[in-house]
């Protein structure tokens, strides 16, 4: 199929090295919030908490207080990495019998599960899992934060009071899910106009249009005043649970009260002359380690990644996904499906780092809004296989198997914190970026502008059409290959964000095609 896109246009992002702290996030205003916290004397954890809540308001279809995720933390003072898992869980009362298979083949969202009657595992209140973001941020702040909790939520509250700005990109995202949003009256009221996506006034007009997020502003203020556990043990949680149950979900206050994010030792391993720290458990951390273990056996000649490197990436990722599906869960992904995840990374002037992924899972999650809280609810139940008797089969009170893959890597005087959004595309991006930085000693700008491939568990490889012909030929000799371009929408490849510290200087970058993503350093926002 021939593309209508310009063949001469190029896209780049400027990467600045600085002695000051840097926040790289998929929304520039969220990155600015984190940088302001650093400029005011906060550390990387403080900046991450503030960025987490801000980006949940600014990108409500990607993440938010009703989502989940995980992060890696580097503590420069003691030279150790820690993992924090705040992934979602299925409600204890969930009964797999309430998710009967329809016999109509595969479902049409992220994962190629057998289709469930009425898409009960994909959309609506029956797809909602126990959220973890707020408890995760609360526990990280309690252990490592230095700025008062309420101050860190203030920027998010102010954004919500202003309302979501509908620019061309926001309108495009909302338009892509209009039919599903229209099925929930509260989601339709928040995001749609007369049942359609919100229009912008014209392609040359400068007038603003904003969506009303005042209910969410009040909920965030309540979290600021009463603390993170109010969502799990207090009035805010009671209101959210009541909303979910009224719409047919089985989430309970007992589910909320029993939920606790947890710290764990990092999954630490050597890779050639480097060392990596990844997430353990039901995440993509073990998949990342497996991929690099295979890549390590290959020869990658040359000063830049060539055919040898890319065939090694393909082999490592295919092997890793085969192992993941056999032992961690049957979690293939449907081609072309859109995930709804965000990622950001932080480094402060002392070298502390946070690399954090949070998600609602599908774009707009369950496409359900809790009217009492203003929160867009997740659809974490979709992470489970509805067919019983498999490693990742749907059951009550069970942790979700996540694709998130934030990592911290070290080589000589360089340390970096990478991660990405994009469902099963995440591991491909993080593994290749990690190789670019360690096998080829690329700085952050070179690594993030380097063309990549995507290997997401299927037979076919997606390759950036700008890769050299000999790389494409080498891949094609061993695998079915489709070439495509990096574009603003949709994303054929994952959307990464990362920071790097080299010889005491910090830098940050986000996916070059992301129109909102940016890296902001604290000197840019210092008063």
Coordinates of C-alpha atoms in Angstrom, one line a residue:
X1 CA 0.0 0.0 0.0
X2 CA 1.4 3.4 -1.0
X3 CA 1.6 6.1 1.7
X4 CA 0.4 9.6 1.2
X5 CA 2.9 11.0 3.7
X6 CA 5.7 13.3 2.7
X7 CA 8.9 11.6 1.7
X8 CA 11.2 14.5 2.3
X9 CA 10.1 15.5 5.8
X10 CA 12.4 14.7 8.7
X11 CA 11.6 14.8 12.4
X12 CA 14.2 15.4 15.2
X13 CA 14.2 16.3 18.8
X14 CA 16.9 18.4 20.5
X15 CA 18.7 16.7 23.3
X16 CA 20.6 19.0 25.8
X17 CA 23.2 17.8 28.3
X18 CA 23.1 19.6 31.6
X19 CA 24.3 19.3 35.2
X20 CA 20.7 19.8 36.3
X21 CA 17.9 17.3 36.7
X22 CA 15.8 16.3 33.7
X23 CA 12.3 14.8 33.2
X24 CA 11.4 13.1 30.0
X25 CA 7.7 12.5 29.6
X26 CA 5.1 11.9 26.9
X27 CA 3.4 15.2 27.7
X28 CA 5.6 18.3 27.8
X29 CA 3.5 20.0 30.5
X30 CA 3.9 16.9 32.8
X31 CA 7.6 17.0 32.2
X32 CA 7.6 20.7 33.1
X33 CA 5.8 19.9 36.4
X34 CA 8.5 17.4 37.3
X35 CA 11.3 19.8 36.4
X36 CA 9.7 22.5 38.5
X37 CA 9.8 20.1 41.5
X38 CA 13.5 19.4 40.9
X39 CA 14.2 23.2 40.6
X40 CA 12.5 23.8 43.9
X41 CA 14.8 21.3 45.6
X42 CA 12.8 18.0 45.3
X43 CA 14.5 14.8 44.4
X44 CA 13.7 12.3 41.5
X45 CA 11.0 10.6 43.5
X46 CA 9.2 13.9 44.3
X47 CA 9.4 14.8 40.6
X48 CA 8.0 11.3 39.6
X49 CA 5.1 11.6 41.9
X50 CA 4.1 15.0 40.6
X51 CA 4.6 13.9 37.0
X52 CA 2.5 10.8 37.6
X53 CA -0.6 12.7 38.7
X54 CA -0.1 15.5 36.2
X55 CA 0.1 13.2 33.2
X56 CA -2.9 11.3 34.3
X57 CA -4.9 14.6 33.9
X58 CA -3.2 15.7 30.7
X59 CA -3.5 12.3 29.0
X60 CA -6.6 10.8 30.6
X61 CA -6.8 8.1 27.9
X62 CA -3.4 6.8 28.8
X63 CA -3.2 6.6 32.5
X64 CA -4.6 8.0 35.7
X65 CA -5.5 7.3 39.4
X66 CA -7.6 4.3 38.3
X67 CA -4.7 2.6 36.5
X68 CA -1.7 0.5 37.4
X69 CA 2.0 0.0 36.5
X70 CA 5.5 -0.4 37.8
X71 CA 8.8 1.5 38.1
X72 CA 12.5 1.2 38.7
X73 CA 14.3 3.4 41.1
X74 CA 18.0 4.1 41.3
X75 CA 19.3 5.5 44.6
X76 CA 22.6 7.2 44.0
X77 CA 23.4 7.4 47.7
X78 CA 23.7 3.7 48.2
X79 CA 24.2 2.6 44.6
X80 CA 21.2 0.3 44.5
X81 CA 18.2 -0.2 42.3
X82 CA 14.7 -1.0 43.6
X83 CA 11.6 -2.2 41.9
X84 CA 8.1 -1.0 42.8
X85 CA 5.1 -2.9 41.4
X86 CA 1.7 -1.2 41.6
X87 CA 0.1 -3.5 39.0
X88 CA -3.6 -4.2 38.9
X89 CA -5.4 -7.2 40.3
X90 CA -8.7 -8.9 39.4
X91 CA -11.5 -8.4 42.0
X92 CA -11.8 -11.3 44.4
X93 CA -15.5 -11.8 43.5
X94 CA -14.8 -12.1 39.8
X95 CA -16.3 -15.4 38.5
X96 CA -14.8 -16.7 35.2
X97 CA -18.2 -18.1 34.4
X98 CA -19.5 -14.6 33.9
X99 CA -17.1 -14.3 30.9
X100 CA -18.4 -17.0 28.6
X101 CA -16.8 -17.5 25.2
X102 CA -19.0 -16.5 22.3
X103 CA -17.5 -18.9 19.7
X104 CA -17.0 -16.0 17.3
X105 CA -13.3 -16.3 17.0
X106 CA -10.8 -13.8 18.3
X107 CA -11.6 -10.5 20.1
X108 CA -10.7 -7.2 18.5
X109 CA -8.7 -5.3 21.0
X110 CA -5.1 -5.6 22.2
X111 CA -4.8 -9.4 22.7
X112 CA -6.0 -12.2 20.4
X113 CA -8.0 -13.9 23.1
X114 CA -11.1 -15.9 22.3
X115 CA -14.0 -13.6 22.0
X116 CA -16.1 -13.2 25.2
X117 CA -19.8 -12.5 25.0
X118 CA -20.5 -8.8 24.9
X119 CA -16.8 -8.1 25.2
X120 CA -17.2 -8.2 29.0
X121 CA -13.5 -8.6 29.6
X122 CA -12.6 -5.7 27.3
X123 CA -15.0 -2.9 27.9
X124 CA -17.5 -1.7 30.5
X125 CA -17.5 -2.2 34.3
X126 CA -17.0 -5.9 34.1
X127 CA -13.5 -5.3 32.7
X128 CA -12.3 -3.1 35.6
X129 CA -9.5 -4.4 37.9
X130 CA -8.3 -3.1 41.2
X131 CA -6.2 0.0 40.5
X132 CA -2.7 0.5 41.9
X133 CA -1.2 3.9 40.8
X134 CA -2.2 5.9 43.7
X135 CA -1.0 3.4 46.3
X136 CA 2.2 3.0 44.4
X137 CA 2.9 6.8 44.5
X138 CA 1.9 6.9 48.1
X139 CA 4.3 4.2 49.2
X140 CA 7.2 5.6 47.1
X141 CA 6.6 9.1 48.5
X142 CA 6.4 7.8 52.1
X143 CA 9.8 6.0 51.8
X144 CA 11.8 8.4 49.6
X145 CA 9.9 11.7 49.1
X146 CA 11.1 15.0 50.6
X147 CA 8.4 17.4 49.3
X148 CA 5.0 17.4 51.1
X149 CA 2.5 15.1 49.4
X150 CA -0.2 17.7 48.9
X151 CA 2.3 20.0 47.1
X152 CA 3.1 17.3 44.6
X153 CA -0.6 16.9 43.7
X154 CA -1.2 20.6 43.3
X155 CA -0.1 20.9 39.6
X156 CA -2.4 18.0 38.6
X157 CA -5.3 19.7 40.5
X158 CA -4.7 23.0 38.7
X159 CA -4.6 21.2 35.3
X160 CA -7.9 19.5 36.1
X161 CA -9.5 22.8 37.2
X162 CA -8.5 24.4 33.9
X163 CA -9.9 21.4 31.9
X164 CA -8.4 19.3 29.2
X165 CA -7.2 21.4 26.2
X166 CA -8.5 19.9 23.0
X167 CA -5.8 20.5 20.4
X168 CA -5.6 18.5 17.1
X169 CA -3.9 15.6 18.8
X170 CA -6.4 15.3 21.6
X171 CA -9.2 15.5 19.1
X172 CA -7.6 12.7 17.0
X173 CA -7.2 10.4 20.1
X174 CA -10.8 11.0 21.2
X175 CA -12.1 10.5 17.7
X176 CA -10.3 7.1 17.5
X177 CA -12.5 5.8 20.3
X178 CA -15.7 7.7 19.9
X179 CA -18.0 4.7 19.3
X180 CA -16.8 3.0 22.5
X181 CA -16.9 6.1 24.6
X182 CA -20.5 6.7 23.5
X183 CA -21.6 3.5 25.2
X184 CA -21.0 4.9 28.7
X185 CA -23.1 8.0 29.5
X186 CA -20.5 9.5 31.8
X187 CA -17.6 8.9 29.4
X188 CA -19.7 10.5 26.6
X189 CA -20.5 13.5 28.8
X190 CA -16.9 14.0 29.6
X191 CA -15.2 13.5 26.2
X192 CA -17.9 13.8 23.5
X193 CA -20.0 16.6 22.0
X194 CA -23.5 15.4 20.9
X195 CA -22.2 11.9 20.7
X196 CA -19.2 12.9 18.5
X197 CA -15.6 13.8 19.1
X198 CA -15.0 17.4 20.2
X199 CA -14.3 19.6 17.3
X200 CA -11.6 22.2 17.2
X201 CA -12.6 25.6 15.7
X202 CA -10.6 25.3 12.5
X203 CA -7.1 24.6 11.3
X204 CA -6.0 28.2 11.5
X205 CA -8.0 29.3 14.5
X206 CA -6.4 30.0 17.8
X207 CA -9.4 29.8 20.2
X208 CA -9.2 27.3 23.0
X209 CA -11.6 24.4 23.7
X210 CA -11.4 22.6 27.1
X211 CA -13.2 19.6 28.5
X212 CA -14.6 19.9 32.1
X213 CA -12.4 17.9 34.5
X214 CA -13.7 19.7 37.7
X215 CA -15.0 16.4 39.3
X216 CA -11.5 14.9 38.9
X217 CA -10.0 18.1 40.4
X218 CA -12.1 17.7 43.5
X219 CA -11.1 14.0 43.8
X220 CA -7.4 14.9 43.5
X221 CA -7.8 17.5 46.1
X222 CA -9.3 14.9 48.4
X223 CA -6.3 12.7 47.8
X224 CA -4.0 15.6 48.5
X225 CA -5.8 16.4 51.8
X226 CA -6.4 12.9 53.1
X227 CA -3.5 10.9 51.5
X228 CA -3.2 8.1 49.0
X229 CA -5.0 5.5 51.1
X230 CA -8.3 7.5 50.9
X231 CA -8.8 5.8 47.5
X232 CA -8.4 2.4 49.2
X233 CA -9.9 2.9 52.6
X234 CA -11.9 6.2 52.6
X235 CA -14.8 8.1 51.1
X236 CA -13.2 8.5 47.7
X237 CA -12.8 4.8 47.3
X238 CA -16.3 4.2 48.5
X239 CA -17.6 6.5 45.9
X240 CA -15.6 4.9 43.1
X241 CA -16.6 1.4 44.1
X242 CA -20.3 2.4 44.3
X243 CA -20.1 3.8 40.7
X244 CA -18.4 0.6 39.4
X245 CA -21.0 -1.7 41.0
X246 CA -23.8 0.4 39.7
X247 CA -22.5 -0.2 36.2
X248 CA -22.3 -3.9 36.7
X249 CA -18.7 -4.4 38.0
X250 CA -17.7 -6.6 41.0
X251 CA -15.0 -4.3 42.4
X252 CA -15.4 -4.0 46.2
X253 CA -14.1 -2.0 49.1
X254 CA -12.5 -5.2 50.4
X255 CA -10.5 -5.4 47.1
X256 CA -9.4 -1.8 47.7
X257 CA -8.5 -2.2 51.3
X258 CA -6.5 -5.4 50.7
X259 CA -4.5 -3.8 47.8
X260 CA -0.9 -2.8 48.5
X261 CA 1.8 -1.9 46.0
X262 CA 5.1 -3.6 46.9
X263 CA 8.8 -2.9 46.7
X264 CA 11.1 -5.7 45.5
X265 CA 14.7 -6.3 44.8
X266 CA 15.6 -5.6 41.2
X267 CA 16.1 -8.3 38.6
X268 CA 19.9 -7.6 38.1
X269 CA 22.0 -9.2 35.5
X270 CA 25.2 -8.7 33.4
X271 CA 25.1 -8.1 29.7
X272 CA 28.6 -8.1 28.1
X273 CA 30.4 -5.2 29.8
X274 CA 27.2 -3.7 31.2
X275 CA 24.7 -4.3 34.0
X276 CA 21.0 -4.0 34.0
X277 CA 18.3 -3.7 36.6
X278 CA 14.8 -4.7 35.6
X279 CA 11.4 -5.6 37.1
X280 CA 11.0 -9.1 38.5
X281 CA 7.7 -11.1 38.6
X282 CA 4.7 -10.8 36.3
X283 CA 6.1 -8.0 34.1
X284 CA 8.2 -7.8 31.0
X285 CA 11.5 -7.7 33.0
X286 CA 12.2 -11.5 32.7
X287 CA 11.4 -11.2 29.0
X288 CA 13.8 -8.4 28.6
X289 CA 16.6 -10.4 30.4
X290 CA 15.9 -13.4 28.1
X291 CA 16.1 -11.3 25.0
X292 CA 19.4 -9.8 26.0
X293 CA 20.8 -13.2 27.0
X294 CA 20.3 -14.4 23.4
X295 CA 21.6 -11.1 21.9
X296 CA 24.7 -11.5 24.0
X297 CA 25.7 -14.6 22.1
X298 CA 25.7 -12.8 18.7
X299 CA 28.4 -10.8 17.0
X300 CA 27.5 -7.1 16.4
X301 CA 30.3 -5.7 14.3
X302 CA 30.6 -2.0 13.3
X303 CA 30.4 1.4 14.9
X304 CA 26.6 1.6 14.3
X305 CA 23.9 -1.1 14.4
X306 CA 24.0 -3.1 11.2
X307 CA 22.6 -6.4 9.8
X308 CA 24.3 -8.4 12.5
X309 CA 22.8 -6.4 15.3
X310 CA 19.3 -6.4 13.9
X311 CA 19.2 -10.1 13.2
X312 CA 20.4 -10.6 16.8
X313 CA 17.6 -8.4 18.0
X314 CA 15.0 -10.4 16.1
X315 CA 16.4 -13.7 17.3
X316 CA 16.6 -12.6 20.9
X317 CA 13.1 -11.1 21.0
X318 CA 11.4 -14.0 19.2
X319 CA 13.0 -16.4 21.7
X320 CA 12.0 -14.3 24.6
X321 CA 8.4 -14.0 23.5
X322 CA 8.1 -17.7 22.9
X323 CA 9.4 -18.3 26.5
X324 CA 7.0 -15.7 27.9
X325 CA 3.9 -17.2 26.2
X326 CA 4.9 -20.7 27.3
X327 CA 5.6 -19.9 31.0
X328 CA 4.3 -16.5 32.0
X329 CA 1.0 -16.4 30.1
X330 CA -0.7 -16.6 26.7
X331 CA -0.4 -12.9 26.1
X332 CA -0.1 -12.4 22.3
X333 CA -1.2 -9.1 20.9
X334 CA -3.5 -8.4 18.0
X335 CA -1.8 -6.6 15.1
X336 CA -2.4 -2.9 14.9
X337 CA -4.0 -2.7 18.3
X338 CA -3.7 0.5 20.2
X339 CA -2.5 0.4 23.8
X340 CA -3.0 3.2 26.3
X341 CA 0.1 3.5 28.4
X342 CA 2.4 6.3 29.3
X343 CA 6.0 6.3 30.4
X344 CA 8.4 8.9 31.8
X345 CA 11.9 9.0 33.2
X346 CA 13.6 11.3 35.7
X347 CA 17.1 12.0 36.8
X348 CA 18.0 14.6 39.4
X349 CA 21.2 16.5 39.8
X350 CA 22.5 13.9 42.4
X351 CA 22.0 11.1 39.9
X352 CA 18.9 9.5 41.4
X353 CA 16.7 8.0 38.7
X354 CA 13.1 6.9 38.3
X355 CA 11.8 5.2 35.2
X356 CA 8.0 4.7 35.5
X357 CA 5.3 3.1 33.4
X358 CA 1.6 3.5 34.2
X359 CA -1.4 2.5 32.2
X360 CA -5.2 2.0 31.9
X361 CA -4.4 -0.8 29.4
X362 CA -6.6 -0.1 26.4
X363 CA -6.9 3.5 25.1
X364 CA -9.4 5.0 27.6
X365 CA -9.2 1.8 29.6
X366 CA -12.7 0.3 30.1
X367 CA -14.2 3.4 28.4
X368 CA -16.1 3.9 31.7
X369 CA -15.9 7.0 33.8
X370 CA -16.7 7.0 37.5
X371 CA -19.1 10.0 37.8
X372 CA -18.5 10.5 41.5
X373 CA -14.7 10.8 41.0
X374 CA -14.2 11.8 37.4
X375 CA -11.7 9.0 37.0
X376 CA -11.4 7.0 33.7
X377 CA -11.4 3.4 34.8
X378 CA -9.0 0.7 33.7
X379 CA -9.8 -2.5 31.8
X380 CA -7.1 -4.6 33.5
X381 CA -9.3 -7.8 33.2
X382 CA -8.3 -7.8 29.5
X383 CA -4.8 -8.9 30.6
X384 CA -6.2 -12.4 31.4
X385 CA -6.8 -15.2 29.0
X386 CA -10.6 -16.0 29.2
X387 CA -9.8 -19.7 28.3
X388 CA -9.3 -21.6 31.5
X389 CA -6.4 -24.0 32.2
X390 CA -3.6 -21.7 31.0
X391 CA -0.9 -19.9 32.9
X392 CA -2.6 -16.5 32.6
X393 CA -6.2 -17.7 32.8
X394 CA -8.9 -15.4 34.2
X395 CA -9.6 -15.8 37.9
X396 CA -10.6 -13.7 40.9
X397 CA -8.0 -12.1 43.2
X398 CA -5.2 -12.6 40.7
X399 CA -2.4 -10.2 39.7
X400 CA -2.3 -9.1 36.1
X401 CA 0.6 -10.1 33.8
X402 CA 1.9 -6.7 32.6
X403 CA 4.0 -5.8 29.5
X404 CA 5.7 -2.9 31.3
X405 CA 9.5 -2.8 31.1
X406 CA 11.2 0.1 32.8
X407 CA 15.0 -0.6 33.1
X408 CA 18.1 0.9 34.5
X409 CA 21.4 0.2 32.7
X410 CA 25.0 0.9 33.5
X411 CA 28.2 0.8 31.6
X412 CA 31.5 2.5 32.7
X413 CA 30.6 6.1 33.6
X414 CA 27.2 6.0 32.0
X415 CA 23.9 5.1 33.6
X416 CA 20.5 5.4 31.9
X417 CA 16.8 4.8 32.7
X418 CA 14.7 3.7 29.8
X419 CA 11.1 2.6 29.3
X420 CA 8.3 2.9 26.8
X421 CA 4.6 2.7 26.2
X422 CA 3.1 0.5 23.5
X423 CA 1.9 -2.8 24.9
X424 CA 4.0 -5.7 23.6
X425 CA 6.0 -3.4 21.5
X426 CA 7.7 -2.1 24.7
X427 CA 10.3 -4.9 25.1
X428 CA 11.5 -4.5 21.5
X429 CA 12.1 -0.8 22.0
X430 CA 13.8 -1.1 25.4
X431 CA 16.0 -4.0 24.3
X432 CA 17.2 -2.2 21.2
X433 CA 17.7 1.2 22.9
X434 CA 19.7 -0.6 25.6
X435 CA 21.9 -2.2 23.0
X436 CA 22.4 1.1 21.2
X437 CA 23.6 2.6 24.5
X438 CA 25.9 -0.3 25.5
X439 CA 27.0 -2.2 22.4
X440 CA 27.5 1.0 20.3
X441 CA 28.1 3.6 23.1
X442 CA 25.4 5.9 21.6
X443 CA 24.4 9.0 23.5
X444 CA 20.7 9.6 24.1
X445 CA 20.1 11.6 21.0
X446 CA 21.7 9.0 18.7
X447 CA 19.9 6.1 20.4
X448 CA 16.4 7.7 20.2
X449 CA 16.8 8.8 16.6
X450 CA 18.1 5.4 15.5
X451 CA 15.6 3.4 13.4
X452 CA 14.3 0.2 15.1
X453 CA 12.4 -3.0 14.4
X454 CA 9.4 -4.4 16.3
X455 CA 9.2 -8.1 17.3
X456 CA 6.1 -8.7 19.4
X457 CA 5.7 -12.4 19.5
X458 CA 4.2 -13.2 16.0
X459 CA 6.0 -14.5 13.0
X460 CA 6.1 -11.1 11.2
X461 CA 8.7 -8.4 12.0
X462 CA 7.9 -4.7 11.6
X463 CA 10.9 -2.8 10.3
X464 CA 11.4 0.9 10.0
X465 CA 11.7 1.6 6.2
X466 CA 14.6 4.0 6.8
X467 CA 16.8 1.1 7.9
X468 CA 19.6 0.4 5.4
X469 CA 18.7 -2.1 2.5
X470 CA 21.3 -4.6 3.7
X471 CA 19.6 -4.7 7.2
X472 CA 16.2 -5.2 5.6
X473 CA 17.6 -7.9 3.3
X474 CA 19.2 -9.8 6.2
X475 CA 16.0 -9.7 8.2
X476 CA 13.9 -10.8 5.2
X477 CA 16.2 -13.8 4.7
X478 CA 15.2 -15.2 8.1
X479 CA 11.7 -13.8 8.8
X480 CA 8.6 -12.4 7.2
X481 CA 9.1 -8.6 7.2
X482 CA 6.8 -5.6 6.7
X483 CA 8.4 -2.2 6.4
X484 CA 6.7 1.0 7.6
X485 CA 7.4 4.5 8.8
X486 CA 7.5 6.1 12.2
X487 CA 4.5 8.4 12.3
X488 CA 2.6 10.5 14.7
X489 CA -0.5 8.2 14.7
X490 CA -0.8 5.3 14.8
X491 CA 2.5 4.1 16.3
X492 CA 3.9 1.0 14.6
X493 CA 6.7 1.0 17.2
X494 CA 6.7 1.7 20.9
X495 CA 6.9 5.2 22.3
X496 CA 10.0 5.4 24.6
X497 CA 11.1 8.0 27.1
X498 CA 14.5 8.0 28.8
X499 CA 17.2 9.8 30.7
X500 CA 21.0 9.3 30.7
X501 CA 23.8 10.4 33.1
X502 CA 27.2 10.4 31.5
X503 CA 30.3 11.9 33.2
X504 CA 28.1 13.8 35.6
X505 CA 26.0 15.3 32.8
X506 CA 22.3 14.5 32.4
X507 CA 20.1 14.3 29.3
X508 CA 16.6 13.2 28.3
X509 CA 14.6 12.4 25.2
X510 CA 11.2 11.0 24.2
X511 CA 10.0 9.3 21.0
X512 CA 10.8 11.7 18.2
X513 CA 7.4 11.3 16.6
X514 CA 5.4 12.1 19.7
X515 CA 3.9 15.6 19.3
X516 CA 3.5 16.1 23.0
X517 CA 6.5 14.3 24.4
X518 CA 9.4 16.4 25.7
X519 CA 12.4 16.4 28.0
X520 CA 12.6 19.4 30.3
X521 CA 15.5 20.2 32.6
X522 CA 15.1 22.1 35.8
X523 CA 17.1 25.2 34.7
X524 CA 14.5 25.8 32.0
X525 CA 11.8 26.3 34.6
X526 CA 13.7 27.8 37.5
X527 CA 12.3 31.1 38.7

